[in-house]
Short mmCIF file of C-alpha atoms in Angstrom, two decimals:
data_model
loop_
_atom_site.label_atom_id
_atom_site.label_comp_id
_atom_site.label_asym_id
_atom_site.label_seq_id
_atom_site.Cartn_x
_atom_site.Cartn_y
_atom_site.Cartn_z
CA MET A 1 118.57 110.73 74.91
CA ALA A 2 116.29 108.31 73.14
CA LEU A 3 112.55 108.57 72.87
CA VAL A 4 109.88 107.25 70.53
CA VAL A 5 106.38 108.70 70.65
CA LEU A 6 103.45 107.77 68.43
CA ASP A 7 100.28 109.77 68.69
CA GLN A 8 97.17 108.45 66.94
CA VAL A 9 99.19 107.22 63.99
CA SER A 10 97.33 105.62 61.09
CA LEU A 11 98.70 104.27 57.87
CA THR A 12 96.56 103.47 54.87
CA PHE A 13 97.80 101.84 51.70
CA LYS A 14 95.98 102.05 48.41
CA VAL A 15 96.51 98.84 46.55
CA ARG A 16 95.56 98.39 42.94
CA GLN A 17 93.56 95.24 42.55
CA ASN A 18 94.76 94.50 39.06
CA LYS A 19 98.27 93.91 37.89
CA VAL A 20 100.64 96.80 37.30
CA LEU A 21 99.32 99.56 35.11
CA THR A 22 100.83 100.57 31.79
CA LEU A 23 100.54 104.00 30.24
CA LYS A 24 98.98 102.55 27.12
CA GLU A 25 96.21 100.84 29.07
CA PHE A 26 95.72 103.94 31.16
CA LEU A 27 95.29 106.25 28.17
CA VAL A 28 93.04 103.85 26.30
CA GLY A 29 91.07 103.35 29.50
CA GLN A 30 90.67 107.10 29.97
CA MET A 31 89.35 107.46 26.45
CA PHE A 32 86.91 104.60 26.26
CA ARG A 33 86.12 103.39 29.72
CA LYS A 34 86.35 106.64 31.60
CA GLY A 35 89.20 105.11 33.59
CA ASN A 36 88.20 102.47 36.04
CA TYR A 37 91.03 101.19 38.16
CA PRO A 38 89.63 99.79 41.37
CA GLN A 39 91.86 100.49 44.31
CA MET A 40 91.60 98.67 47.58
CA GLU A 41 92.28 100.52 50.80
CA VAL A 42 94.27 98.63 53.35
CA LYS A 43 94.29 100.14 56.80
CA ALA A 44 97.61 98.78 57.96
CA LEU A 45 97.76 100.80 61.17
CA LYS A 46 94.81 102.30 63.01
CA GLU A 47 95.33 105.10 65.52
CA VAL A 48 98.34 103.60 67.19
CA SER A 49 99.61 105.51 70.21
CA PHE A 50 102.40 104.66 72.61
CA GLU A 51 105.59 105.97 74.05
CA VAL A 52 108.89 104.20 74.58
CA ALA A 53 111.59 105.88 76.62
CA LYS A 54 115.28 105.35 77.11
CA GLY A 55 116.19 102.05 78.72
CA GLU A 56 112.99 100.31 77.69
CA ARG A 57 112.81 97.23 75.49
CA LEU A 58 109.51 96.82 73.73
CA GLY A 59 108.52 93.49 72.21
CA ILE A 60 105.79 93.52 69.58
CA LEU A 61 103.67 90.41 69.12
CA GLY A 62 100.58 89.45 67.18
CA HIS A 63 99.49 87.14 64.40
CA ASN A 64 100.74 87.38 60.82
CA GLY A 65 99.44 90.46 59.05
CA ALA A 66 98.62 92.28 62.28
CA GLY A 67 100.80 95.22 61.24
CA LYS A 68 103.89 94.47 63.32
CA SER A 69 106.46 94.91 60.58
CA THR A 70 104.60 97.87 59.09
CA LEU A 71 104.66 99.52 62.49
CA LEU A 72 108.39 98.98 62.74
CA LYS A 73 109.00 100.37 59.26
CA MET A 74 106.88 103.37 60.05
CA LEU A 75 108.95 103.95 63.19
CA ALA A 76 112.09 103.75 61.06
CA GLY A 77 110.77 106.48 58.76
CA ILE A 78 110.36 104.25 55.73
CA TYR A 79 106.60 104.74 55.64
CA ARG A 80 105.22 108.17 56.38
CA PRO A 81 102.06 108.09 58.57
CA SER A 82 98.83 108.92 56.70
CA SER A 83 97.66 110.73 59.83
CA GLY A 84 98.83 111.22 63.36
CA LYS A 85 102.22 112.18 64.69
CA ARG A 86 105.47 110.27 64.93
CA GLU A 87 108.23 111.72 67.02
CA VAL A 88 111.63 110.16 67.41
CA ILE A 89 114.55 111.58 69.33
CA GLY A 90 117.79 109.75 68.70
CA LYS A 91 119.45 107.99 65.83
CA ILE A 92 117.59 104.97 64.53
CA SER A 93 119.27 101.79 63.38
CA SER A 94 117.16 99.07 61.94
CA LEU A 95 117.50 95.42 61.05
CA PHE A 96 114.83 94.45 58.52
CA ASP A 97 115.20 92.02 55.66
CA ILE A 98 118.92 92.20 56.19
CA HIS A 99 119.58 89.59 53.53
CA LEU A 100 118.14 91.87 50.83
CA GLY A 101 119.90 94.59 48.95
CA PHE A 102 123.25 93.08 48.19
CA GLU A 103 124.91 93.94 44.92
CA PRO A 104 125.48 90.52 43.35
CA GLU A 105 128.36 91.57 41.12
CA ALA A 106 130.38 93.09 43.92
CA ASN A 107 132.52 90.94 46.21
CA GLY A 108 132.11 90.48 49.94
CA TRP A 109 134.45 93.30 50.92
CA GLU A 110 132.72 95.80 48.68
CA ASN A 111 129.35 94.77 49.98
CA ILE A 112 130.59 95.21 53.54
CA ALA A 113 131.72 98.71 52.64
CA TYR A 114 128.61 100.08 51.06
CA ARG A 115 126.21 98.35 53.43
CA SER A 116 128.11 99.96 56.25
CA TYR A 117 127.96 103.35 54.54
CA LEU A 118 124.22 102.92 54.30
CA GLN A 119 124.19 102.29 58.04
CA GLY A 120 125.96 105.59 58.54
CA GLU A 121 129.63 104.65 58.62
CA THR A 122 132.30 106.73 56.95
CA PRO A 123 135.53 105.42 55.44
CA SER A 124 137.45 106.23 58.61
CA THR A 125 135.00 104.57 61.03
CA LEU A 126 134.63 101.61 58.69
CA LYS A 127 138.37 101.08 58.61
CA GLU A 128 138.32 100.16 62.28
CA LYS A 129 135.42 97.78 61.90
CA VAL A 130 135.88 96.06 58.60
CA GLN A 131 138.30 93.42 59.82
CA ALA A 132 136.07 92.56 62.77
CA ILE A 133 133.11 92.17 60.43
CA ALA A 134 135.12 89.98 58.09
CA ASP A 135 136.37 87.84 60.97
CA PHE A 136 132.89 87.35 62.32
CA THR A 137 131.62 86.03 58.98
CA GLU A 138 134.40 83.38 58.97
CA LEU A 139 134.15 83.51 55.19
CA GLY A 140 137.87 83.99 54.63
CA ASP A 141 138.85 84.02 50.97
CA PHE A 142 135.23 83.82 49.87
CA LEU A 143 135.02 87.53 50.63
CA ASN A 144 137.03 88.14 47.46
CA MET A 145 134.33 86.46 45.41
CA PRO A 146 131.25 88.19 43.98
CA VAL A 147 128.39 87.52 46.37
CA ARG A 148 126.26 86.09 43.55
CA TYR A 149 128.19 82.83 44.08
CA TYR A 150 127.44 82.70 47.81
CA SER A 151 125.19 80.04 49.26
CA ALA A 152 122.17 81.15 51.28
CA GLY A 153 124.01 80.39 54.51
CA MET A 154 127.04 82.41 53.48
CA MET A 155 124.81 85.35 52.60
CA VAL A 156 123.21 85.18 56.02
CA ARG A 157 126.59 85.22 57.69
CA LEU A 158 127.68 88.25 55.72
CA ALA A 159 124.42 90.12 56.15
CA PHE A 160 124.25 89.41 59.85
CA ALA A 161 127.84 90.40 60.54
CA ILE A 162 127.38 93.74 58.80
CA ALA A 163 123.99 94.51 60.27
CA THR A 164 125.12 93.84 63.83
CA SER A 165 128.33 95.86 63.64
CA ILE A 166 126.51 99.08 64.54
CA ASP A 167 126.38 100.97 67.81
CA PRO A 168 122.70 101.80 67.88
CA GLU A 169 120.88 104.41 69.91
CA ILE A 170 117.42 103.28 68.95
CA LEU A 171 117.34 99.77 67.58
CA LEU A 172 114.46 98.31 65.58
CA ILE A 173 114.60 94.58 64.87
CA ASP A 174 112.31 92.45 62.78
CA GLU A 175 112.83 88.68 63.19
CA VAL A 176 116.45 88.24 62.25
CA LEU A 177 117.51 85.44 64.51
CA SER A 178 117.48 82.58 62.05
CA ALA A 179 121.07 82.91 61.05
CA GLY A 180 123.02 80.11 59.39
CA ASP A 181 124.17 76.79 60.76
CA LEU A 182 124.09 75.76 64.40
CA ALA A 183 127.56 76.95 65.34
CA PHE A 184 126.91 80.32 63.74
CA GLN A 185 123.52 80.62 65.38
CA GLN A 186 125.04 80.38 68.84
CA LYS A 187 127.57 83.05 67.92
CA ALA A 188 124.83 85.13 66.33
CA ILE A 189 122.61 85.10 69.38
CA LYS A 190 125.49 86.23 71.56
CA ARG A 191 126.44 89.04 69.20
CA MET A 192 122.85 90.14 68.86
CA ARG A 193 122.53 90.29 72.63
CA GLU A 194 125.65 92.39 72.91
CA MET A 195 124.39 94.79 70.31
CA MET A 196 120.99 95.07 71.94
CA ASP A 197 122.64 95.71 75.28
CA ARG A 198 124.55 98.62 73.76
CA ALA A 199 121.33 100.18 72.47
CA GLN A 200 119.52 102.76 74.56
CA LEU A 201 116.11 101.71 73.33
CA VAL A 202 115.04 98.54 71.56
CA ILE A 203 111.83 97.74 69.75
CA MET A 204 111.63 94.22 68.37
CA VAL A 205 109.16 92.07 66.52
CA SER A 206 109.37 88.36 67.14
CA HIS A 207 107.30 85.23 67.18
CA ASP A 208 109.73 83.68 69.60
CA LEU A 209 107.80 84.34 72.80
CA ILE A 210 110.50 82.91 75.01
CA SER A 211 113.25 85.22 73.86
CA ILE A 212 110.89 88.19 73.75
CA ARG A 213 109.98 87.48 77.36
CA ASN A 214 113.59 87.15 78.37
CA PHE A 215 114.74 90.27 76.73
CA CYS A 216 111.91 92.80 76.72
CA THR A 217 110.54 94.90 79.51
CA ARG A 218 107.25 95.82 77.86
CA GLY A 219 105.01 94.08 75.41
CA LEU A 220 102.77 95.43 72.65
CA TRP A 221 100.13 93.18 71.16
CA MET A 222 99.03 94.23 67.70
CA ASP A 223 95.76 92.99 66.25
CA HIS A 224 94.46 93.99 62.82
CA GLY A 225 96.45 97.20 62.79
CA SER A 226 95.41 98.35 66.26
CA VAL A 227 97.00 98.12 69.66
CA LYS A 228 95.17 95.37 71.55
CA GLN A 229 97.22 95.57 74.68
CA ILE A 230 100.35 97.26 75.94
CA GLY A 231 101.95 96.68 79.32
CA PRO A 232 104.53 94.65 81.23
CA ILE A 233 105.89 91.92 78.99
CA ASN A 234 104.70 88.95 81.07
CA GLU A 235 101.11 90.15 81.18
CA VAL A 236 100.96 90.81 77.45
CA VAL A 237 102.58 87.50 76.50
CA LEU A 238 100.17 85.61 78.78
CA ALA A 239 97.13 87.39 77.40
CA TYR A 240 98.32 86.75 73.85
CA GLN A 241 98.98 83.06 74.52
CA GLU A 242 95.58 82.77 76.15
CA SER A 243 93.80 84.25 73.12
CA VAL A 244 95.71 82.03 70.71
CA ARG A 245 94.86 78.97 72.81
CA SER A 246 91.16 79.77 72.96
CA GLN A 247 91.11 80.42 69.21
CA THR A 248 92.74 77.11 68.35
CA LYS A 249 90.36 75.38 70.74
CA ALA A 250 87.36 76.98 69.09
CA ALA A 251 88.67 75.86 65.72
CA MET B 1 115.29 121.90 51.28
CA LYS B 2 118.46 122.49 53.24
CA ALA B 3 117.69 119.56 55.52
CA TYR B 4 117.10 117.38 52.48
CA LEU B 5 120.40 118.33 50.91
CA SER B 6 122.19 117.60 54.14
CA GLN B 7 120.56 114.16 54.23
CA ILE B 8 121.95 113.51 50.77
CA TRP B 9 125.31 114.65 52.01
CA VAL B 10 125.13 112.45 55.08
CA CYS B 11 124.73 109.30 53.01
CA ARG B 12 127.23 110.41 50.37
CA TRP B 13 129.50 107.47 51.06
CA PHE B 14 126.69 105.12 50.27
CA TRP B 15 125.69 106.46 46.87
CA PHE B 16 129.23 107.29 46.00
CA SER B 17 130.26 103.69 46.56
CA LEU B 18 127.30 102.51 44.48
CA VAL B 19 128.44 104.69 41.59
CA ARG B 20 131.95 103.39 41.92
CA MET B 21 130.65 99.86 41.93
CA ASP B 22 128.50 100.46 38.85
CA LEU B 23 131.55 101.72 37.03
CA ARG B 24 133.73 98.90 38.20
CA ALA B 25 131.11 96.29 37.32
CA ARG B 26 130.97 97.73 33.86
CA TYR B 27 134.70 97.71 33.28
CA ARG B 28 135.60 94.55 35.10
CA GLY B 29 135.63 91.32 33.20
CA SER B 30 136.68 92.94 29.99
CA VAL B 31 140.28 92.90 28.84
CA LEU B 32 140.05 96.39 27.48
CA GLY B 33 138.62 97.81 30.71
CA MET B 34 137.54 101.37 30.12
CA GLY B 35 138.43 101.07 26.45
CA TRP B 36 135.60 98.63 26.02
CA SER B 37 132.90 101.16 26.81
CA LEU B 38 134.49 103.59 24.37
CA LEU B 39 134.33 101.04 21.65
CA ASN B 40 130.68 101.83 21.04
CA PRO B 41 131.15 105.52 20.16
CA ILE B 42 134.27 104.63 18.17
CA ALA B 43 132.51 101.94 16.17
CA MET B 44 129.50 104.17 15.55
CA THR B 45 131.75 106.99 14.39
CA VAL B 46 133.64 104.71 12.03
CA ILE B 47 130.43 103.40 10.52
CA PHE B 48 128.88 106.83 10.16
CA CYS B 49 132.09 108.13 8.63
CA THR B 50 132.35 105.36 6.06
CA VAL B 51 128.72 105.59 5.01
CA PHE B 52 127.49 109.11 5.60
CA ALA B 53 130.62 111.18 5.05
CA THR B 54 130.41 110.05 1.44
CA LEU B 55 126.63 110.05 1.21
CA LEU B 56 126.22 113.50 2.72
CA ASN B 57 129.34 114.76 1.01
CA GLN B 58 131.09 115.73 4.24
CA ASP B 59 134.71 116.55 4.97
CA ILE B 60 135.96 113.80 7.26
CA HIS B 61 138.08 116.26 9.29
CA PHE B 62 134.91 117.98 10.33
CA TYR B 63 132.49 115.12 10.21
CA ALA B 64 134.31 112.54 12.40
CA PRO B 65 134.59 114.69 15.56
CA TYR B 66 131.16 116.12 14.82
CA VAL B 67 129.54 112.68 14.85
CA MET B 68 131.52 111.46 17.82
CA ALA B 69 130.54 114.49 19.91
CA GLY B 70 126.91 113.91 18.89
CA ILE B 71 127.02 110.28 19.96
CA ALA B 72 128.64 111.17 23.29
CA VAL B 73 125.87 113.62 24.15
CA TRP B 74 123.17 111.37 22.80
CA ASN B 75 124.32 108.32 24.74
CA PHE B 76 124.40 110.36 27.93
CA PHE B 77 120.77 111.39 27.61
CA LEU B 78 119.61 108.07 26.19
CA HIS B 79 121.08 106.04 29.04
CA SER B 80 120.23 108.57 31.72
CA THR B 81 116.64 108.18 30.62
CA LEU B 82 116.41 104.45 29.94
CA GLU B 83 118.31 103.35 33.00
CA GLY B 84 116.72 106.22 34.90
CA CYS B 85 113.43 104.40 34.39
CA GLN B 86 114.75 101.59 36.57
CA CYS B 87 116.46 103.75 39.17
CA PHE B 88 113.87 103.35 41.92
CA LEU B 89 112.90 99.78 41.06
CA ARG B 90 116.52 98.76 41.15
CA ALA B 91 116.92 100.32 44.56
CA GLU B 92 113.82 98.68 45.99
CA SER B 93 115.62 96.67 48.63
CA TYR B 94 117.44 99.75 49.92
CA ILE B 95 114.29 101.84 49.90
CA ARG B 96 112.54 99.16 51.94
CA GLN B 97 115.27 99.09 54.53
CA TYR B 98 116.51 102.62 55.03
CA PRO B 99 114.79 106.00 54.84
CA ALA B 100 117.48 107.53 52.62
CA PRO B 101 116.45 110.50 50.43
CA MET B 102 115.06 109.31 47.10
CA ALA B 103 117.18 111.79 45.16
CA ILE B 104 120.27 109.63 45.59
CA TYR B 105 119.02 106.82 43.36
CA PRO B 106 118.66 108.97 40.22
CA LEU B 107 121.93 110.59 41.23
CA ARG B 108 123.65 107.21 41.20
CA ASN B 109 122.42 106.71 37.67
CA THR B 110 123.44 110.15 36.42
CA LEU B 111 126.89 110.15 37.93
CA SER B 112 127.82 106.87 36.36
CA HIS B 113 126.64 108.05 32.95
CA GLY B 114 128.28 111.42 33.54
CA PHE B 115 131.52 109.54 33.93
CA HIS B 116 131.02 107.93 30.53
CA LEU B 117 130.26 111.33 29.06
CA VAL B 118 133.58 112.61 30.37
CA LEU B 119 135.40 109.60 28.94
CA ALA B 120 133.71 110.02 25.59
CA SER B 121 134.55 113.74 25.64
CA PHE B 122 138.21 112.86 26.01
CA LEU B 123 137.84 110.79 22.90
CA VAL B 124 136.28 113.72 21.06
CA ILE B 125 139.07 115.99 22.23
CA ALA B 126 141.68 113.50 21.06
CA LEU B 127 140.02 113.04 17.70
CA SER B 128 139.62 116.74 17.06
CA LEU B 129 143.25 117.29 18.10
CA ALA B 130 144.34 114.65 15.62
CA LEU B 131 142.20 115.90 12.75
CA ARG B 132 141.93 119.60 13.41
CA GLY B 133 145.00 120.49 15.44
CA TRP B 134 145.43 122.35 18.73
CA THR B 135 143.09 125.27 19.17
CA GLY B 136 144.06 126.29 22.67
CA ILE B 137 142.96 125.34 26.15
CA LEU B 138 139.80 127.44 26.11
CA PRO B 139 137.57 124.94 24.24
CA ILE B 140 138.56 122.15 26.64
CA PHE B 141 137.95 124.42 29.60
CA SER B 142 134.53 125.23 28.18
CA LEU B 143 133.65 121.51 28.07
CA LEU B 144 134.56 121.21 31.71
CA VAL B 145 132.35 124.14 32.65
CA SER B 146 129.39 122.71 30.76
CA LEU B 147 129.53 119.36 32.59
CA PRO B 148 127.32 120.46 35.53
CA ILE B 149 124.65 121.57 33.04
CA PHE B 150 124.60 118.05 31.63
CA LEU B 151 124.52 116.46 35.06
CA VAL B 152 121.57 118.52 36.26
CA ALA B 153 119.60 117.71 33.12
CA GLY B 154 120.58 114.03 33.36
CA TRP B 155 119.56 113.83 37.01
CA ALA B 156 116.22 115.47 36.24
CA VAL B 157 115.33 113.07 33.43
CA SER B 158 116.32 110.14 35.66
CA VAL B 159 113.98 111.43 38.36
CA LEU B 160 111.10 112.08 36.00
CA PHE B 161 111.35 108.83 34.07
CA GLY B 162 112.06 106.88 37.25
CA LEU B 163 108.89 108.25 38.84
CA ALA B 164 106.88 107.74 35.65
CA ASN B 165 108.06 104.15 35.49
CA ILE B 166 106.88 103.21 38.97
CA HIS B 167 103.41 104.43 37.95
CA PHE B 168 103.38 103.06 34.43
CA ARG B 169 105.64 100.11 33.93
CA ASP B 170 105.85 100.53 30.17
CA THR B 171 107.58 103.90 30.44
CA ARG B 172 110.95 102.50 29.46
CA HIS B 173 109.53 100.86 26.39
CA LEU B 174 107.77 104.06 25.32
CA ALA B 175 110.91 106.09 26.04
CA GLU B 176 112.89 103.79 23.76
CA ILE B 177 110.48 104.45 20.94
CA GLY B 178 110.50 108.17 21.65
CA PHE B 179 114.28 108.31 21.63
CA GLN B 180 114.42 106.35 18.39
CA ILE B 181 112.24 108.97 16.74
CA LEU B 182 114.16 111.83 18.32
CA PHE B 183 117.43 110.37 17.09
CA TYR B 184 116.42 110.79 13.46
CA LEU B 185 115.00 114.24 14.09
CA SER B 186 118.17 115.45 15.78
CA PRO B 187 121.31 116.56 13.99
CA ILE B 188 123.49 113.75 15.31
CA MET B 189 124.59 111.87 12.23
CA TYR B 190 123.87 114.73 9.85
CA PRO B 191 125.01 118.37 10.19
CA SER B 192 122.28 120.78 11.30
CA SER B 193 123.22 122.99 8.34
CA LEU B 194 121.66 120.37 6.07
CA LEU B 195 118.26 120.93 7.68
CA ILE B 196 118.66 124.69 7.85
CA ASP B 197 119.67 124.93 4.18
CA ARG B 198 116.52 123.06 3.15
CA GLY B 199 114.13 125.23 5.11
CA LEU B 200 113.77 122.81 8.02
CA GLY B 201 115.64 125.09 10.41
CA TRP B 202 112.68 125.17 12.80
CA MET B 203 113.24 121.49 13.52
CA VAL B 204 116.69 122.37 14.79
CA HIS B 205 115.50 125.36 16.75
CA ILE B 206 112.77 123.57 18.67
CA ASN B 207 114.85 120.48 19.42
CA PRO B 208 115.84 120.59 23.11
CA VAL B 209 118.85 118.34 22.51
CA VAL B 210 120.50 120.75 20.07
CA PRO B 211 121.85 123.30 22.59
CA PHE B 212 123.51 120.44 24.45
CA LEU B 213 125.03 119.11 21.24
CA ASP B 214 126.31 122.58 20.36
CA LEU B 215 127.79 123.02 23.80
CA ILE B 216 130.33 120.34 22.96
CA ARG B 217 130.55 120.68 19.22
CA ILE B 218 131.18 124.40 18.88
CA PRO B 219 134.29 124.44 21.10
CA MET B 220 135.63 121.21 19.64
CA LEU B 221 135.04 122.00 15.98
CA GLU B 222 135.32 125.74 15.82
CA GLY B 223 137.87 126.19 18.57
CA LYS B 224 135.83 128.82 20.38
CA ILE B 225 133.41 129.06 23.27
CA ALA B 226 129.77 128.57 22.33
CA ASP B 227 127.65 131.68 21.88
CA PRO B 228 125.65 133.06 24.83
CA LEU B 229 122.37 131.92 23.27
CA THR B 230 123.50 128.28 23.25
CA TRP B 231 124.71 128.54 26.84
CA GLY B 232 121.53 130.28 27.86
CA LEU B 233 119.30 127.70 26.18
CA ALA B 234 121.20 124.73 27.59
CA MET B 235 121.22 126.21 31.08
CA GLY B 236 117.58 127.21 30.81
CA ILE B 237 116.48 123.74 29.71
CA SER B 238 118.63 122.10 32.34
CA MET B 239 117.36 124.36 35.12
CA LEU B 240 113.77 123.95 34.04
CA LEU B 241 114.14 120.18 34.00
CA GLY B 242 115.91 120.34 37.33
CA LEU B 243 113.11 122.38 38.84
CA VAL B 244 110.41 120.05 37.54
CA GLY B 245 112.45 117.11 38.80
CA CYS B 246 112.73 118.64 42.27
CA LEU B 247 109.02 119.42 42.43
CA ALA B 248 108.06 115.95 41.23
CA LEU B 249 110.38 114.37 43.76
CA ARG B 250 109.03 116.52 46.55
CA ALA B 251 105.49 115.49 45.72
CA LYS B 252 106.35 111.81 45.40
CA GLU B 253 109.20 111.30 47.87
CA ASP B 254 107.04 109.56 50.48
CA LYS B 255 104.96 107.65 47.98
CA VAL B 256 107.68 105.92 45.98
CA ILE B 257 107.75 102.98 48.38
CA LEU B 258 104.01 102.43 47.99
CA HIS B 259 104.39 101.83 44.26
CA LEU B 260 107.31 99.42 44.30
#
């Protein structure tokens, strides 16, 4: 069973306009200036409601800063909604910023291990997978080297191989398909597809309208933190393309 | 609460492997391996012994293990605090990717310093065996029992300073200054009897580090289990810190990510 329900979910960030605060400044400020630290409210999500059921593949589109990634992170449980209700039935796996969070001093094998543990593996389940992950990276002996010496492309290979080794129930993906050199990219797309096919429910953010159209069943168009349109993927993509076209024309 | 603890348990392999990696990273690349990290307490003890044993007119058979035990305890709290300040910042990329319970990041910090405390305790045991002879298994057993008290306190200070540091980025700097002052006020390089004899006993009695120091020193130097008051104080302080840490974490759990 996999189900994602959002009911009137809003998320508001308070952002300090100045640089980071120090205790010294804060105390001095309290004493002499009665503490004046302007905070800016950013309404990242505004009363977002939708429901995604098992078998559905939802593609999220919208311009930069529309709240797509924030929405995904909120679904993953990384941000708690400021108001509204988020209900998720099923185990979530997510692929965000997969190239971040590697321990530079540890070698490739060690990084495979603890990344996998973070994704919910245990030593016994990892044992079955670790060789497959290593093979997919094609990094060979480089896996014995601390990852701080890896090139950007090697990091991508490693990160991608680990991140896509899961068997997801609910899969959240944020723009990860820019992986490595050409040969690897072909392999990566195939592997990604296979993983997404295994998932019971997929929600993905992408600017690649062609692949979103190919893969998704429904589309969600986010605009300034609100849902602008939700419906069958073709309709939403067309409406979005239309609005972008008329905007660029006007400009 | 129960659900939270089970979440910590669920991702145990993750934080456990981080701790192991921290330890390995620290020992790797040095010929002496684990010995290297023990060099600091050894060197400090040697220096204190050459200078202060004479200056303070102390018997080296008492003073050497006394100082080494003091440094072991001190280093545990010092590093739990200072590196605790960074515990959430250091974990930023994990926090941004996975909704793991925040408690595991201070835990990572504490466990790796707890390991050093255990290593350093072995050194204290060895030194007191060499200088003071075998006093039975009971004192060593008592050290083992007191370890959880240290870990709870260490975890709590990591949580509190970690949270403080994401609000005020100069926390670590201020903590360094604070610890510097506390070092001279605490009976680490001088025996507490020196203060007590000169009418400064209150400074010993109000110092929260002292029960923790005694918890290791009394068994190692006097060959007996520490008195109930010392146990009670250490446990009380540790539980109080633990409680405050839990409450602070509960209040801030969801907000940590907004301050990174």
